[in-house]
């Protein structure tokens, strides 16, 4: 059973101490807590993509022409004991970003790092290598969907100050591609956070400017300075709902070829994020587009991330033809079998599958109790219940229905999905059931029917119990709300009361959903010990200003049950 949520938010510092179960509140270096107002380091610092003896350090310098930057990593915050130093060149060809793979480090250690350009010194960041050997606990913050236009990245700031977080996993939508007068801009006007550049981003210069804007947020700078970053991308780093041959939000007639746009987005991502270049990987022949990883945390856990957008994904299925036949059970069954369920509709590449299989098998052989999957999009089965028949959703076409404008069309679509019992989102794993079963089979063959999927994309909190097509358990899924992106029911114009009722209906009537909440923005913190784990769903009370309070919406325990995992 899932425990009841805490009934009241408390002060920021008290809450973060409570989240850490009595741990001392983390103190950030003073220069890392606020956005620098002058000097060349306007975009802060970051660390990421670690292994047991190396990690990536990142910054960007605001200057013109070529520049030489000094990077230092030390064992102490005062830099009395320098572990490594490097002289690095940058310039316009890489948008004045700086990345350094610091090597020769000790496993499981905390380091401090900084950069210098002339007499200017960057904020000080803190970084951590992966541990080896015995490990009794691990804390991972799960984040996704940070849309600059919708508000301040306060959940990032809460992560920065959460003393129980060891690493941050971001599962995508780190930036959004939209321009002015598109999604979120009405909110952005009131907050002074309109997107730059003002148009939808398409070119390399556009993507660079958008990444630069996102890196000016104070919460983002604090999080990156405080914690080492693990990541996979989702769709909005390039454009909404891409597949290998295009994207929903790409119009070739006016925006040029899809491949050129995709490649520009990936180049900018690698320039602006603390991720390893392919040549820094122990994977000969790897390319930037093959962005998946495996991280081992001592004898406690393995985390494998997936690439679900650009290397193999088949085109998304359009629901429009079947929604008009929602009452025709035979037509719906044929659609699910022959269209959604068509064999060969891939989500991840064969190469990603092979690496994942090896990673899971190695974890099982090593006796690690936890196997985590960094997963951009929801994987649980979420067939929409008949919400009108249940009396939850007013019939949108009945006289006096409380919907107008966009909310009316959204209600009609949701009602039709419910009548047909179709999956909520065709863009998620629900739209690729053949690929989902292939992944579940792969895991079972590796001896890993006990996965923890860490998921973004949906702008909602989720606690889901997963089963394969034969009804056998394969693990659990923890989904995070957006850092700022609004929940789907709220964003559909359904209002607070109906949005909450829809959350409840999904938890009560969708078999794999134990609990969900689309009302908040925040992050999930997963605390793992050897025998059990706890997921805390942490929300912030506002994103409209930088003054905020974090609080726990819900907590769930995770433990072993019948060879898999279950909620307690």
PDB file of C-alpha atoms in Angstrom, residues 270-428:
ATOM      1  CA  UNK A 270      27.113  17.910 -26.802  1.00  0.00           C
ATOM      2  CA  UNK A 271      28.635  21.382 -26.682  1.00  0.00           C
ATOM      3  CA  UNK A 272      26.449  22.618 -23.823  1.00  0.00           C
ATOM      4  CA  UNK A 273      26.088  19.504 -21.658  1.00  0.00           C
ATOM      5  CA  UNK A 274      28.611  17.672 -19.419  1.00  0.00           C
ATOM      6  CA  UNK A 275      28.541  14.451 -21.454  1.00  0.00           C
ATOM      7  CA  UNK A 276      31.369  12.380 -22.881  1.00  0.00           C
ATOM      8  CA  UNK A 277      32.354  12.679 -26.499  1.00  0.00           C
ATOM      9  CA  UNK A 278      32.231   9.330 -28.339  1.00  0.00           C
ATOM     10  CA  UNK A 279      36.022   9.031 -28.330  1.00  0.00           C
ATOM     11  CA  UNK A 280      35.956   9.154 -24.513  1.00  0.00           C
ATOM     12  CA  UNK A 281      33.828   5.997 -24.353  1.00  0.00           C
ATOM     13  CA  UNK A 282      34.988   2.387 -24.155  1.00  0.00           C
ATOM     14  CA  UNK A 283      32.776   1.680 -27.168  1.00  0.00           C
ATOM     15  CA  UNK A 284      34.743   1.685 -30.434  1.00  0.00           C
ATOM     16  CA  UNK A 285      32.928   3.285 -33.333  1.00  0.00           C
ATOM     17  CA  UNK A 286      30.313   5.010 -31.160  1.00  0.00           C
ATOM     18  CA  UNK A 287      28.730   8.185 -32.514  1.00  0.00           C
ATOM     19  CA  UNK A 288      27.071  11.131 -30.822  1.00  0.00           C
ATOM     20  CA  UNK A 289      23.603   9.995 -31.827  1.00  0.00           C
ATOM     21  CA  UNK A 290      24.155   6.689 -29.960  1.00  0.00           C
ATOM     22  CA  UNK A 291      23.613   8.380 -26.613  1.00  0.00           C
ATOM     23  CA  UNK A 292      23.121   5.611 -24.077  1.00  0.00           C
ATOM     24  CA  UNK A 293      25.179   4.713 -21.025  1.00  0.00           C
ATOM     25  CA  UNK A 294      25.686   2.202 -18.211  1.00  0.00           C
ATOM     26  CA  UNK A 295      26.803   3.293 -14.733  1.00  0.00           C
ATOM     27  CA  UNK A 296      27.778   0.882 -11.944  1.00  0.00           C
ATOM     28  CA  UNK A 297      27.482   2.022  -8.322  1.00  0.00           C
ATOM     29  CA  UNK A 298      29.693  -0.344  -6.352  1.00  0.00           C
ATOM     30  CA  UNK A 299      27.984  -3.579  -5.374  1.00  0.00           C
ATOM     31  CA  UNK A 300      24.608  -1.849  -4.957  1.00  0.00           C
ATOM     32  CA  UNK A 301      23.179  -0.799  -8.330  1.00  0.00           C
ATOM     33  CA  UNK A 302      23.543  -0.420 -12.077  1.00  0.00           C
ATOM     34  CA  UNK A 303      21.840   2.353 -14.050  1.00  0.00           C
ATOM     35  CA  UNK A 304      21.456   1.952 -17.820  1.00  0.00           C
ATOM     36  CA  UNK A 305      20.061   4.784 -19.940  1.00  0.00           C
ATOM     37  CA  UNK A 306      18.278   4.364 -23.280  1.00  0.00           C
ATOM     38  CA  UNK A 307      18.190   6.306 -26.559  1.00  0.00           C
ATOM     39  CA  UNK A 308      14.563   6.256 -27.706  1.00  0.00           C
ATOM     40  CA  UNK A 309      14.315   9.005 -30.320  1.00  0.00           C
ATOM     41  CA  UNK A 310      16.913   9.061 -33.104  1.00  0.00           C
ATOM     42  CA  UNK A 311      18.559   5.674 -33.652  1.00  0.00           C
ATOM     43  CA  UNK A 312      15.675   3.266 -34.269  1.00  0.00           C
ATOM     44  CA  UNK A 313      12.218   4.647 -33.412  1.00  0.00           C
ATOM     45  CA  UNK A 314       9.432   3.915 -35.873  1.00  0.00           C
ATOM     46  CA  UNK A 315       6.986   6.680 -36.714  1.00  0.00           C
ATOM     47  CA  UNK A 316       4.270   7.331 -34.139  1.00  0.00           C
ATOM     48  CA  UNK A 317       0.762   6.034 -34.854  1.00  0.00           C
ATOM     49  CA  UNK A 318      -1.958   8.606 -35.476  1.00  0.00           C
ATOM     50  CA  UNK A 319      -5.077   7.927 -33.379  1.00  0.00           C
ATOM     51  CA  UNK A 320      -7.355  10.102 -35.507  1.00  0.00           C
ATOM     52  CA  UNK A 321      -8.719   7.333 -37.785  1.00  0.00           C
ATOM     53  CA  UNK A 322      -9.623   5.003 -34.906  1.00  0.00           C
ATOM     54  CA  UNK A 323     -11.047   7.570 -32.464  1.00  0.00           C
ATOM     55  CA  UNK A 324     -13.993   7.992 -34.802  1.00  0.00           C
ATOM     56  CA  UNK A 325     -14.683   4.257 -34.383  1.00  0.00           C
ATOM     57  CA  UNK A 326     -14.251   4.187 -30.605  1.00  0.00           C
ATOM     58  CA  UNK A 327     -17.477   2.219 -30.137  1.00  0.00           C
ATOM     59  CA  UNK A 328     -16.545  -0.485 -32.679  1.00  0.00           C
ATOM     60  CA  UNK A 329     -14.863  -3.163 -30.552  1.00  0.00           C
ATOM     61  CA  UNK A 330     -13.740  -5.223 -33.559  1.00  0.00           C
ATOM     62  CA  UNK A 331     -12.163  -2.222 -35.274  1.00  0.00           C
ATOM     63  CA  UNK A 332     -10.376  -1.191 -32.088  1.00  0.00           C
ATOM     64  CA  UNK A 333      -9.071  -4.735 -31.516  1.00  0.00           C
ATOM     65  CA  UNK A 334      -7.765  -4.895 -35.102  1.00  0.00           C
ATOM     66  CA  UNK A 335      -6.114  -1.493 -34.696  1.00  0.00           C
ATOM     67  CA  UNK A 336      -4.355  -2.582 -31.508  1.00  0.00           C
ATOM     68  CA  UNK A 337      -3.246  -5.875 -33.033  1.00  0.00           C
ATOM     69  CA  UNK A 338      -2.287  -4.846 -36.573  1.00  0.00           C
ATOM     70  CA  UNK A 339      -1.292  -1.190 -36.251  1.00  0.00           C
ATOM     71  CA  UNK A 340      -0.064  -0.421 -32.733  1.00  0.00           C
ATOM     72  CA  UNK A 341       1.188  -3.974 -32.211  1.00  0.00           C
ATOM     73  CA  UNK A 342       2.765  -4.503 -35.618  1.00  0.00           C
ATOM     74  CA  UNK A 343       5.984  -6.537 -35.311  1.00  0.00           C
ATOM     75  CA  UNK A 344       9.171  -4.647 -36.036  1.00  0.00           C
ATOM     76  CA  UNK A 345       8.033  -1.255 -34.734  1.00  0.00           C
ATOM     77  CA  UNK A 346      11.227  -0.436 -32.850  1.00  0.00           C
ATOM     78  CA  UNK A 347      11.876   1.994 -30.028  1.00  0.00           C
ATOM     79  CA  UNK A 348      15.574   1.349 -29.331  1.00  0.00           C
ATOM     80  CA  UNK A 349      18.306   0.101 -31.640  1.00  0.00           C
ATOM     81  CA  UNK A 350      19.765  -3.397 -31.737  1.00  0.00           C
ATOM     82  CA  UNK A 351      23.069  -1.949 -30.521  1.00  0.00           C
ATOM     83  CA  UNK A 352      21.380  -0.306 -27.537  1.00  0.00           C
ATOM     84  CA  UNK A 353      19.582  -3.563 -26.782  1.00  0.00           C
ATOM     85  CA  UNK A 354      22.854  -5.494 -26.869  1.00  0.00           C
ATOM     86  CA  UNK A 355      24.586  -3.052 -24.523  1.00  0.00           C
ATOM     87  CA  UNK A 356      21.599  -3.123 -22.174  1.00  0.00           C
ATOM     88  CA  UNK A 357      21.584  -6.929 -22.127  1.00  0.00           C
ATOM     89  CA  UNK A 358      25.276  -7.029 -21.245  1.00  0.00           C
ATOM     90  CA  UNK A 359      24.818  -4.403 -18.531  1.00  0.00           C
ATOM     91  CA  UNK A 360      21.899  -6.214 -16.891  1.00  0.00           C
ATOM     92  CA  UNK A 361      23.607  -9.601 -17.057  1.00  0.00           C
ATOM     93  CA  UNK A 362      26.769  -8.165 -15.476  1.00  0.00           C
ATOM     94  CA  UNK A 363      24.725  -6.602 -12.683  1.00  0.00           C
ATOM     95  CA  UNK A 364      22.945  -9.890 -11.966  1.00  0.00           C
ATOM     96  CA  UNK A 365      26.252 -11.803 -12.010  1.00  0.00           C
ATOM     97  CA  UNK A 366      27.786  -9.284  -9.594  1.00  0.00           C
ATOM     98  CA  UNK A 367      24.913  -9.742  -7.155  1.00  0.00           C
ATOM     99  CA  UNK A 368      23.826  -6.107  -7.181  1.00  0.00           C
ATOM    100  CA  UNK A 369      20.320  -5.760  -5.696  1.00  0.00           C
ATOM    101  CA  UNK A 370      19.174  -2.854  -7.919  1.00  0.00           C
ATOM    102  CA  UNK A 371      18.915  -2.456 -11.699  1.00  0.00           C
ATOM    103  CA  UNK A 372      17.703   0.968 -12.849  1.00  0.00           C
ATOM    104  CA  UNK A 373      16.672   2.064 -16.344  1.00  0.00           C
ATOM    105  CA  UNK A 374      16.967   5.738 -17.283  1.00  0.00           C
ATOM    106  CA  UNK A 375      13.936   5.960 -19.530  1.00  0.00           C
ATOM    107  CA  UNK A 376      12.742   9.101 -21.286  1.00  0.00           C
ATOM    108  CA  UNK A 377       9.099   8.067 -21.778  1.00  0.00           C
ATOM    109  CA  UNK A 378       6.517   6.118 -19.714  1.00  0.00           C
ATOM    110  CA  UNK A 379       6.576   2.345 -20.142  1.00  0.00           C
ATOM    111  CA  UNK A 380       3.584   1.268 -18.007  1.00  0.00           C
ATOM    112  CA  UNK A 381       0.387   0.189 -19.730  1.00  0.00           C
ATOM    113  CA  UNK A 382      -2.028   3.084 -19.348  1.00  0.00           C
ATOM    114  CA  UNK A 383      -5.179   2.112 -21.221  1.00  0.00           C
ATOM    115  CA  UNK A 384      -7.645   4.927 -20.574  1.00  0.00           C
ATOM    116  CA  UNK A 385     -10.733   3.759 -18.628  1.00  0.00           C
ATOM    117  CA  UNK A 386     -14.183   4.771 -19.815  1.00  0.00           C
ATOM    118  CA  UNK A 387     -14.165   8.004 -17.862  1.00  0.00           C
ATOM    119  CA  UNK A 388     -17.589   9.158 -19.033  1.00  0.00           C
ATOM    120  CA  UNK A 389     -19.236   5.875 -18.046  1.00  0.00           C
ATOM    121  CA  UNK A 390     -17.482   6.038 -14.672  1.00  0.00           C
ATOM    122  CA  UNK A 391     -18.987   9.481 -14.097  1.00  0.00           C
ATOM    123  CA  UNK A 392     -15.547  11.110 -13.786  1.00  0.00           C
ATOM    124  CA  UNK A 393     -15.434  13.043 -17.073  1.00  0.00           C
ATOM    125  CA  UNK A 394     -18.587  14.929 -18.070  1.00  0.00           C
ATOM    126  CA  UNK A 395     -19.752  13.864 -21.511  1.00  0.00           C
ATOM    127  CA  UNK A 396     -18.224  16.649 -23.619  1.00  0.00           C
ATOM    128  CA  UNK A 397     -21.069  16.497 -26.142  1.00  0.00           C
ATOM    129  CA  UNK A 398     -23.913  16.501 -23.610  1.00  0.00           C
ATOM    130  CA  UNK A 399     -25.959  19.682 -23.126  1.00  0.00           C
ATOM    131  CA  UNK A 400     -24.375  21.908 -20.502  1.00  0.00           C
ATOM    132  CA  UNK A 401     -20.970  20.197 -20.613  1.00  0.00           C
ATOM    133  CA  UNK A 402     -18.427  22.458 -18.855  1.00  0.00           C
ATOM    134  CA  UNK A 403     -15.951  22.631 -21.742  1.00  0.00           C
ATOM    135  CA  UNK A 404     -15.220  25.273 -24.361  1.00  0.00           C
ATOM    136  CA  UNK A 405     -12.476  25.937 -26.880  1.00  0.00           C
ATOM    137  CA  UNK A 406      -9.364  23.748 -26.623  1.00  0.00           C
ATOM    138  CA  UNK A 407     -10.658  22.088 -23.443  1.00  0.00           C
ATOM    139  CA  UNK A 408     -13.690  20.797 -25.367  1.00  0.00           C
ATOM    140  CA  UNK A 409     -11.550  19.122 -28.028  1.00  0.00           C
ATOM    141  CA  UNK A 410      -9.221  17.706 -25.364  1.00  0.00           C
ATOM    142  CA  UNK A 411     -12.205  16.285 -23.460  1.00  0.00           C
ATOM    143  CA  UNK A 412     -13.609  14.712 -26.637  1.00  0.00           C
ATOM    144  CA  UNK A 413     -10.306  12.981 -27.367  1.00  0.00           C
ATOM    145  CA  UNK A 414      -9.957  11.729 -23.795  1.00  0.00           C
ATOM    146  CA  UNK A 415     -13.541  10.454 -23.800  1.00  0.00           C
ATOM    147  CA  UNK A 416     -12.986   8.635 -27.104  1.00  0.00           C
ATOM    148  CA  UNK A 417      -9.786   6.994 -25.834  1.00  0.00           C
ATOM    149  CA  UNK A 418     -11.743   5.830 -22.799  1.00  0.00           C
ATOM    150  CA  UNK A 419     -14.608   4.394 -24.860  1.00  0.00           C
ATOM    151  CA  UNK A 420     -12.089   2.486 -26.968  1.00  0.00           C
ATOM    152  CA  UNK A 421      -9.812   1.572 -24.062  1.00  0.00           C
ATOM    153  CA  UNK A 422      -6.826   2.889 -26.008  1.00  0.00           C
ATOM    154  CA  UNK A 423      -3.467   3.752 -24.441  1.00  0.00           C
ATOM    155  CA  UNK A 424      -3.192   7.288 -23.095  1.00  0.00           C
ATOM    156  CA  UNK A 425      -0.158   8.280 -25.222  1.00  0.00           C
ATOM    157  CA  UNK A 426       0.762   6.725 -28.596  1.00  0.00           C
ATOM    158  CA  UNK A 427       4.224   8.359 -28.393  1.00  0.00           C
ATOM    159  CA  UNK A 428       5.254   6.360 -25.288  1.00  0.00           C
TER     160      UNK A 428
END
